[in-house]
XYZ file of N, CA and C in Angstrom:
657
model
N 74.956 115.438 41.208
C 74.278 116.701 41.466
C 72.965 116.445 42.202
N 72.757 117.149 43.309
C 71.522 117.028 44.089
C 70.521 118.048 43.562
N 69.380 117.551 43.116
C 68.350 118.424 42.546
C 67.317 118.764 43.620
N 67.123 120.064 43.845
C 66.274 120.525 44.942
C 65.138 121.389 44.423
N 63.950 121.203 45.017
C 62.777 122.015 44.684
C 62.342 122.767 45.941
N 62.041 124.057 45.805
C 61.614 124.894 46.932
C 60.131 125.211 46.818
N 59.377 124.915 47.875
C 57.939 125.192 47.879
C 57.597 125.947 49.162
N 57.360 127.247 49.034
C 57.054 128.079 50.191
C 56.355 129.343 49.693
N 55.367 129.831 50.452
C 54.616 130.996 50.005
C 55.294 132.322 50.355
N 56.471 132.260 50.966
C 57.200 133.486 51.303
C 58.352 133.690 50.309
N 58.210 134.627 49.371
C 59.242 134.839 48.339
C 60.617 135.142 48.913
N 60.671 135.924 49.987
C 61.956 136.286 50.564
C 62.672 135.061 51.122
N 61.914 134.168 51.743
C 62.510 132.955 52.287
C 63.026 132.058 51.165
N 62.221 131.905 50.114
C 62.663 131.095 48.976
C 63.938 131.664 48.370
N 63.990 132.975 48.259
C 65.174 133.616 47.676
C 66.413 133.371 48.535
N 66.223 133.428 49.859
C 67.341 133.192 50.759
C 67.864 131.776 50.664
N 66.943 130.804 50.666
C 67.352 129.411 50.542
C 68.012 129.158 49.186
N 67.445 129.742 48.142
C 68.016 129.522 46.806
C 69.424 130.104 46.710
N 69.624 131.275 47.296
C 70.946 131.903 47.262
C 71.985 131.009 47.924
N 71.618 130.378 49.026
C 72.533 129.459 49.707
C 72.824 128.238 48.845
N 71.781 127.664 48.284
C 71.937 126.436 47.500
C 72.716 126.672 46.213
N 72.508 127.839 45.600
C 73.176 128.140 44.328
C 74.688 128.278 44.479
N 75.165 128.499 45.698
C 76.601 128.627 45.935
C 77.313 127.279 45.995
N 76.532 126.204 46.092
C 77.107 124.871 46.245
C 77.285 124.191 44.893
N 78.456 123.611 44.681
C 78.752 122.977 43.393
C 77.966 121.693 43.154
N 77.529 121.037 44.247
C 76.863 119.745 44.104
C 75.351 119.825 44.243
N 74.805 121.061 44.256
C 73.358 121.243 44.433
C 72.813 122.147 43.335
N 71.664 121.751 42.793
C 71.006 122.547 41.758
C 69.533 122.739 42.130
N 69.070 123.986 42.143
C 67.657 124.277 42.387
C 66.924 124.173 41.055
N 65.976 123.243 40.986
C 65.305 122.969 39.711
C 63.950 123.652 39.595
N 63.513 124.354 40.642
C 62.236 125.042 40.557
C 61.773 125.586 41.883
N 60.788 126.511 41.798
C 60.189 127.095 42.985
C 58.682 127.166 42.798
N 57.945 127.077 43.910
C 56.489 127.211 43.867
C 56.038 127.899 45.143
N 54.872 128.579 45.061
C 54.377 129.364 46.185
C 53.205 128.721 46.913
N 52.763 127.555 46.447
C 51.693 126.848 47.153
C 51.834 125.352 46.899
N 51.122 124.557 47.694
C 51.268 123.117 47.616
C 50.836 122.509 46.296
N 49.794 123.049 45.708
C 49.298 122.492 44.445
C 50.316 122.698 43.327
N 50.837 123.913 43.238
C 51.858 124.196 42.228
C 53.127 123.411 42.525
N 53.441 123.268 43.804
C 54.621 122.497 44.186
C 54.507 121.043 43.789
N 53.331 120.468 44.010
C 53.103 119.072 43.641
C 53.263 118.875 42.134
N 52.737 119.810 41.351
C 52.864 119.731 39.897
C 54.337 119.788 39.483
N 55.111 120.652 40.142
C 56.527 120.764 39.824
C 57.306 119.509 40.230
N 56.932 118.934 41.361
C 57.584 117.689 41.795
C 57.381 116.608 40.748
N 56.174 116.494 40.250
C 55.870 115.477 39.232
C 56.624 115.751 37.926
N 56.841 117.019 37.631
C 57.528 117.379 36.392
C 59.037 117.229 36.507
N 59.605 117.694 37.614
C 61.061 117.771 37.752
C 61.690 116.557 38.434
N 60.910 115.817 39.223
C 61.421 114.661 39.972
C 62.701 115.010 40.739
N 62.628 115.967 41.666
C 63.822 116.370 42.412
C 64.256 115.290 43.398
N 65.490 115.370 43.824
C 65.965 114.466 44.871
C 65.399 114.880 46.222
N 65.314 116.205 46.433
C 64.811 116.748 47.694
C 63.789 117.835 47.399
N 62.643 117.755 48.061
C 61.633 118.805 47.970
C 61.501 119.451 49.339
N 61.863 120.720 49.437
C 61.727 121.481 50.677
C 60.361 122.150 50.650
N 59.454 121.711 51.506
C 58.058 122.131 51.433
C 57.600 122.746 52.751
N 57.052 123.953 52.669
C 56.507 124.616 53.850
C 55.254 123.864 54.316
N 55.034 123.843 55.616
C 53.862 123.141 56.142
C 52.586 123.920 55.861
N 52.569 125.209 56.170
C 51.360 126.018 56.011
C 51.458 126.891 54.770
N 50.580 126.604 53.789
C 50.560 127.352 52.532
C 49.133 127.452 52.021
N 48.872 128.406 51.134
C 47.535 128.510 50.531
C 47.310 127.424 49.481
N 46.058 127.299 49.052
C 45.598 126.378 48.012
C 45.693 124.922 48.490
N 46.894 124.434 48.766
C 47.108 123.094 49.320
C 48.256 123.187 50.306
N 48.048 122.708 51.537
C 49.126 122.818 52.519
C 50.208 121.771 52.266
N 51.332 121.931 52.950
C 52.465 121.051 52.724
C 52.221 119.616 53.118
N 51.390 119.403 54.133
C 51.116 118.043 54.583
C 50.342 117.274 53.521
N 49.336 117.912 52.919
C 48.575 117.237 51.864
C 49.454 116.999 50.641
N 50.292 117.964 50.299
C 51.197 117.777 49.163
C 52.146 116.611 49.430
N 52.650 116.525 50.649
C 53.548 115.427 51.021
C 52.830 114.093 50.963
N 51.608 114.065 51.443
C 50.816 112.825 51.419
C 50.646 112.313 49.979
N 50.394 113.222 49.061
C 50.200 112.830 47.660
C 51.510 112.379 47.020
N 52.607 113.020 47.399
C 53.914 112.588 46.888
C 54.224 111.184 47.381
N 53.983 110.934 48.665
C 54.286 109.634 49.257
C 53.418 108.529 48.670
N 52.226 108.878 48.213
C 51.298 107.879 47.686
C 51.544 107.550 46.212
N 52.408 108.300 45.554
C 52.656 108.117 44.130
C 53.942 107.308 43.917
N 53.844 106.067 43.436
C 55.041 105.244 43.213
C 56.056 105.900 42.297
N 55.595 106.731 41.379
C 56.504 107.399 40.449
C 57.386 108.427 41.143
N 57.010 108.798 42.377
C 57.757 109.817 43.116
C 58.504 109.217 44.301
N 58.753 107.921 44.235
C 59.407 107.230 45.358
C 60.798 107.767 45.647
N 61.454 108.352 44.664
C 62.802 108.860 44.853
C 62.861 110.286 45.377
N 61.694 110.890 45.601
C 61.636 112.273 46.097
C 61.604 112.264 47.626
N 62.559 112.937 48.245
C 62.628 113.006 49.705
C 62.098 114.363 50.148
N 60.989 114.337 50.876
C 60.340 115.568 51.306
C 60.854 115.998 52.677
N 61.280 117.243 52.758
C 61.682 117.834 54.031
C 60.751 119.017 54.291
N 60.048 118.967 55.410
C 59.102 120.016 55.735
C 59.802 121.207 56.370
N 59.315 122.409 56.045
C 59.825 123.645 56.629
C 58.793 124.180 57.610
N 59.236 124.528 58.811
C 58.322 125.013 59.836
C 58.920 126.199 60.562
N 58.055 127.043 61.109
C 58.522 128.202 61.864
C 58.892 127.850 63.292
N 58.427 126.689 63.739
C 58.620 126.316 65.133
C 59.256 124.933 65.221
N 59.944 124.664 66.335
C 60.672 123.415 66.488
C 59.816 122.167 66.462
N 58.718 122.152 67.198
C 57.872 120.950 67.248
C 56.423 121.390 67.361
N 55.898 122.011 66.308
C 54.532 122.495 66.379
C 53.549 121.358 66.128
N 52.271 121.699 66.159
C 51.227 120.686 66.074
C 51.205 119.969 64.730
N 51.848 120.515 63.724
C 51.782 119.933 62.397
C 52.896 118.927 62.104
N 53.981 118.981 62.868
C 55.140 118.156 62.552
C 54.811 116.668 62.615
N 54.088 116.247 63.635
C 53.716 114.844 63.776
C 52.926 114.379 62.556
N 51.954 115.197 62.128
C 51.150 114.853 60.952
C 52.006 114.810 59.691
N 52.996 115.689 59.614
C 53.871 115.721 58.441
C 54.674 114.437 58.327
N 55.197 113.940 59.443
C 55.962 112.702 59.426
C 55.077 111.521 59.059
N 53.877 111.499 59.570
C 52.943 110.421 59.233
C 52.562 110.472 57.753
N 52.546 111.675 57.185
C 52.181 111.825 55.776
C 53.277 111.328 54.847
N 54.505 111.216 55.368
C 55.579 110.698 54.537
C 56.812 111.564 54.454
N 56.882 112.621 55.264
C 58.061 113.487 55.248
C 59.268 112.761 55.827
N 60.440 113.043 55.272
C 61.678 112.438 55.769
C 62.186 113.150 57.011
N 61.625 114.315 57.298
C 62.045 115.085 58.452
C 61.596 116.522 58.287
N 62.117 117.386 59.139
C 61.736 118.782 59.013
C 62.857 119.695 59.467
N 62.789 120.949 59.006
C 63.775 121.964 59.350
C 63.062 123.206 59.862
N 63.631 123.822 60.882
C 63.120 125.097 61.356
C 63.682 126.190 60.439
N 62.850 127.164 60.097
C 63.243 128.149 59.096
C 64.395 129.051 59.517
N 64.657 129.152 60.808
C 65.770 129.992 61.235
C 67.063 129.187 61.412
N 67.131 128.029 60.758
C 68.316 127.171 60.825
C 69.535 127.918 60.284
N 70.706 127.633 60.848
C 71.923 128.278 60.356
C 72.295 127.675 59.000
N 72.931 128.460 58.113
C 73.229 127.997 56.753
C 73.967 126.668 56.688
N 74.973 126.470 57.532
C 75.750 125.228 57.488
C 74.869 124.017 57.771
N 73.992 124.138 58.763
C 73.105 123.024 59.111
C 72.072 122.789 58.013
N 71.632 123.874 57.383
C 70.659 123.755 56.297
C 71.244 122.958 55.128
N 72.438 123.306 54.721
C 73.084 122.614 53.603
C 73.378 121.156 53.951
N 73.807 120.927 55.184
C 74.054 119.542 55.623
C 72.755 118.744 55.566
N 71.658 119.349 55.991
C 70.367 118.655 56.009
C 69.919 118.269 54.607
N 70.140 119.162 53.654
C 69.771 118.858 52.263
C 70.544 117.637 51.760
N 71.809 117.580 52.075
C 72.631 116.444 51.634
C 72.225 115.152 52.346
N 71.890 115.258 53.626
C 71.427 114.090 54.376
C 70.133 113.558 53.772
N 69.206 114.443 53.478
C 67.933 114.032 52.889
C 68.133 113.401 51.525
N 69.053 113.949 50.722
C 69.307 113.412 49.384
C 69.830 111.984 49.446
N 70.553 111.654 50.515
C 71.047 110.282 50.681
C 69.946 109.315 51.084
N 68.790 109.856 51.450
C 67.692 108.991 51.882
C 67.647 108.786 53.379
N 68.486 109.514 54.121
C 68.482 109.410 55.578
C 67.446 110.363 56.157
N 66.890 109.981 57.308
C 65.870 110.810 57.942
C 66.489 111.934 58.753
N 65.829 113.083 58.732
C 66.265 114.216 59.541
C 65.525 114.171 60.873
N 65.863 113.171 61.664
C 65.211 113.002 62.964
C 66.273 112.903 64.049
N 66.519 113.969 64.720
C 67.476 113.949 65.816
C 66.863 113.218 67.007
N 67.684 112.660 67.883
C 67.148 111.985 69.071
C 66.174 112.839 69.869
N 66.426 114.151 69.943
C 65.521 115.025 70.698
C 64.137 115.065 70.073
N 64.085 115.035 68.731
C 62.797 115.036 68.045
C 62.113 113.686 68.237
N 62.879 112.604 68.178
C 62.315 111.283 68.402
C 61.690 111.207 69.794
N 62.355 111.779 70.774
C 61.800 111.754 72.129
C 60.489 112.520 72.200
N 60.383 113.605 71.455
C 59.134 114.355 71.451
C 58.016 113.554 70.789
N 58.382 112.788 69.746
C 57.390 111.910 69.129
C 56.916 110.853 70.133
N 57.861 110.327 70.907
C 57.522 109.336 71.927
C 56.566 109.951 72.949
N 56.877 111.165 73.382
C 56.008 111.838 74.347
C 54.605 112.007 73.795
N 54.518 112.299 72.502
C 53.205 112.460 71.877
C 52.438 111.144 71.905
N 53.145 110.039 71.716
C 52.481 108.742 71.689
C 51.955 108.324 73.053
N 52.475 108.902 74.129
C 51.981 108.575 75.458
C 50.496 108.912 75.566
N 50.082 109.950 74.860
C 48.688 110.385 74.938
C 47.858 109.906 73.755
N 48.431 109.066 72.891
C 47.715 108.572 71.728
C 46.872 107.346 72.074
N 45.861 107.028 71.249
C 45.071 105.817 71.440
C 45.942 104.577 71.257
N 45.435 103.376 71.588
C 46.199 102.140 71.411
C 46.636 101.967 69.960
N 47.667 101.150 69.717
C 48.174 100.935 68.359
C 47.079 100.493 67.400
N 47.180 100.986 66.163
C 46.170 100.655 65.159
C 46.757 99.891 63.987
N 48.094 99.740 63.930
C 48.725 99.051 62.804
C 49.580 97.907 63.316
N 49.380 96.756 62.730
C 50.187 95.598 63.130
C 50.750 94.853 61.927
N 50.234 95.152 60.735
C 50.647 94.421 59.545
C 52.126 94.555 59.247
N 52.760 93.434 58.901
C 54.153 93.431 58.504
C 55.111 93.045 59.602
N 54.699 93.155 60.851
C 55.601 92.846 61.950
C 56.050 91.399 61.934
N 55.145 90.502 61.527
C 55.473 89.079 61.537
C 56.552 88.732 60.517
N 56.790 89.624 59.560
C 57.810 89.370 58.548
C 59.211 89.773 59.014
N 59.290 90.547 60.082
C 60.594 90.998 60.568
C 61.324 89.870 61.294
N 62.626 89.770 61.043
C 63.435 88.824 61.803
C 63.676 89.411 63.198
N 64.172 88.597 64.105
C 64.419 89.080 65.456
C 65.450 90.208 65.463
N 66.441 90.103 64.594
C 67.469 91.138 64.529
C 66.918 92.431 63.904
N 66.051 92.289 62.927
C 65.420 93.472 62.333
C 64.529 94.166 63.357
N 63.790 93.388 64.139
C 62.959 93.969 65.195
C 63.819 94.745 66.183
N 64.930 94.132 66.567
C 65.821 94.778 67.527
C 66.353 96.094 66.971
N 66.728 96.087 65.697
C 67.251 97.305 65.066
C 66.178 98.392 64.998
N 64.949 98.008 64.679
C 63.856 98.976 64.600
C 63.571 99.583 65.973
N 63.565 98.749 66.996
C 63.322 99.237 68.359
C 64.375 100.262 68.754
N 65.632 99.981 68.426
C 66.702 100.910 68.758
C 66.590 102.207 67.947
N 66.203 102.077 66.680
C 66.007 103.268 65.846
C 64.887 104.131 66.413
N 63.845 103.493 66.905
C 62.711 104.210 67.472
C 63.072 104.909 68.771
N 64.164 104.486 69.378
C 64.653 105.144 70.589
C 65.581 106.310 70.263
N 65.794 106.541 68.967
C 66.590 107.677 68.529
C 68.038 107.379 68.246
N 68.417 106.090 68.191
C 69.812 105.735 67.962
C 70.165 105.795 66.477
N 71.387 106.209 66.174
C 71.891 106.211 64.806
C 72.325 104.805 64.422
N 72.661 104.617 63.149
C 73.136 103.300 62.708
C 74.398 102.881 63.449
N 75.308 103.820 63.671
C 76.537 103.497 64.408
C 76.221 103.067 65.840
N 75.281 103.756 66.464
C 74.902 103.411 67.834
C 74.171 102.073 67.892
N 73.330 101.817 66.894
C 72.642 100.529 66.808
C 73.664 99.403 66.654
N 74.654 99.649 65.809
C 75.706 98.648 65.594
C 76.424 98.334 66.897
N 76.705 99.369 67.689
C 77.379 99.161 68.965
C 76.544 98.340 69.932
N 75.253 98.626 69.982
C 74.357 97.898 70.883
C 74.204 96.438 70.464
N 74.128 96.214 69.153
C 73.875 94.862 68.642
C 75.162 94.093 68.366
N 76.300 94.761 68.525
C 77.620 94.166 68.266
C 77.694 93.661 66.821
N 77.389 94.567 65.911
C 77.470 94.282 64.478
C 78.111 95.484 63.806
N 78.359 95.394 62.512
C 78.942 96.524 61.796
C 77.852 97.551 61.468
N 78.239 98.828 61.292
C 77.256 99.839 60.894
C 76.557 99.480 59.591
N 77.281 98.836 58.655
C 76.663 98.438 57.395
C 75.569 97.408 57.623
N 75.822 96.446 58.527
C 74.806 95.438 58.834
C 73.604 96.077 59.519
N 73.874 97.039 60.389
C 72.783 97.747 61.057
C 71.912 98.466 60.028
N 72.564 99.126 59.074
C 71.824 99.825 58.025
C 71.013 98.834 57.188
N 71.590 97.654 56.937
C 70.877 96.629 56.172
C 69.618 96.177 56.905
N 69.734 95.955 58.219
C 68.561 95.571 59.014
C 67.472 96.640 58.919
N 67.878 97.896 59.030
C 66.911 98.994 58.978
C 66.254 99.070 57.600
N 67.052 98.954 56.557
C 66.508 99.037 55.193
C 65.545 97.891 54.897
N 65.887 96.680 55.360
C 64.987 95.544 55.142
C 63.687 95.716 55.915
N 63.784 96.267 57.115
C 62.581 96.514 57.915
C 61.694 97.555 57.241
N 62.304 98.597 56.676
C 61.531 99.609 55.968
C 60.799 99.001 54.782
N 61.472 98.112 54.056
C 60.851 97.472 52.902
C 59.674 96.602 53.333
N 59.853 95.841 54.403
C 58.798 94.934 54.860
C 57.593 95.679 55.439
N 57.867 96.821 56.068
C 56.783 97.590 56.679
C 56.265 98.692 55.751
N 56.821 98.739 54.528
C 56.404 99.716 53.515
C 56.566 101.151 54.026
N 57.678 101.395 54.706
C 58.004 102.744 55.173
C 58.896 103.420 54.144
N 58.591 104.646 53.804
C 59.379 105.378 52.801
C 60.789 105.644 53.289
N 60.936 105.879 54.594
C 62.238 106.247 55.135
C 62.273 105.968 56.627
N 63.370 106.350 57.244
C 63.569 106.068 58.662
C 62.543 106.784 59.542
N 62.166 107.989 59.133
C 61.186 108.745 59.910
C 59.870 107.985 60.005
N 59.393 107.480 58.882
C 58.154 106.714 58.900
C 58.326 105.405 59.664
N 59.515 104.834 59.602
C 59.769 103.593 60.330
C 59.599 103.811 61.831
N 60.083 104.937 62.329
C 59.936 105.253 63.750
C 58.456 105.396 64.113
N 57.720 106.116 63.286
C 56.288 106.289 63.542
C 55.579 104.936 63.546
N 55.885 104.089 62.553
C 55.252 102.779 62.458
C 55.595 101.890 63.656
N 56.805 102.047 64.179
C 57.205 101.232 65.325
C 56.284 101.466 66.517
N 55.856 102.706 66.678
C 54.953 103.018 67.787
C 53.500 102.718 67.439
N 53.099 102.998 66.194
C 51.725 102.730 65.792
C 51.409 101.238 65.835
N 52.417 100.413 65.553
C 52.203 98.962 65.521
C 52.284 98.331 66.901
N 52.801 99.080 67.876
C 52.969 98.516 69.205
C 54.287 97.783 69.382
N 55.146 97.801 68.363
C 56.457 97.155 68.480
C 57.260 97.814 69.597
N 57.086 99.121 69.724
C 57.721 99.873 70.799
C 56.626 100.573 71.596
N 56.680 100.465 72.898
C 55.703 101.131 73.761
C 56.378 102.275 74.487
N 55.834 103.470 74.396
C 56.439 104.609 75.095
C 56.353 104.411 76.602
N 57.404 104.842 77.273
C 57.422 104.734 78.738
C 56.745 105.964 79.334
N 55.895 105.720 80.258
C 55.193 106.827 80.902
C 56.176 107.624 81.740
N 56.007 108.954 81.806
C 56.907 109.773 82.609
C 56.823 109.382 84.078
């Protein structure tokens, strides 16, 4: 059973998401909150598999709530998915850096929404190649890399896998490029995440650019 927590200041939206989730046999909604502070308290109490958190909320915004969840070792099993009104607004980049596994646009179709919840529960990042490319574009205008720690611990194959992941490739695509099995590709990615202390694939992509392991190509 996938345990889900809803954190959003719009009651109608929460009700809509809950109605969808309640119809699924493998998903259980364990709580709702209307602001980040209350949401954080519920996350600590319920320890959900997935926390769907709005970015902009009163009292404490979703980014700060996500940052606190990511910083708490007791909440390592909680996968945060940010909810946003826009596809790639100014807050999404900060949300991923704070520790979010990905994000969903609020007008997502029901089938994609349910699929995303299951993907997040497995620990996979909700980062489509198109979103990864937008992150790359953002890095073109960013200052020089500020993080380098942990890179020396990566093997050459782990580095290669991380570089490909940062380009938006899936595990199957990475396996094809490296001529290895998808399971081995996933192992390389997981070991790299452990060595670089990344919560998930989304943070791994961000770290790849922050560390200078991958350099964005200028347009």
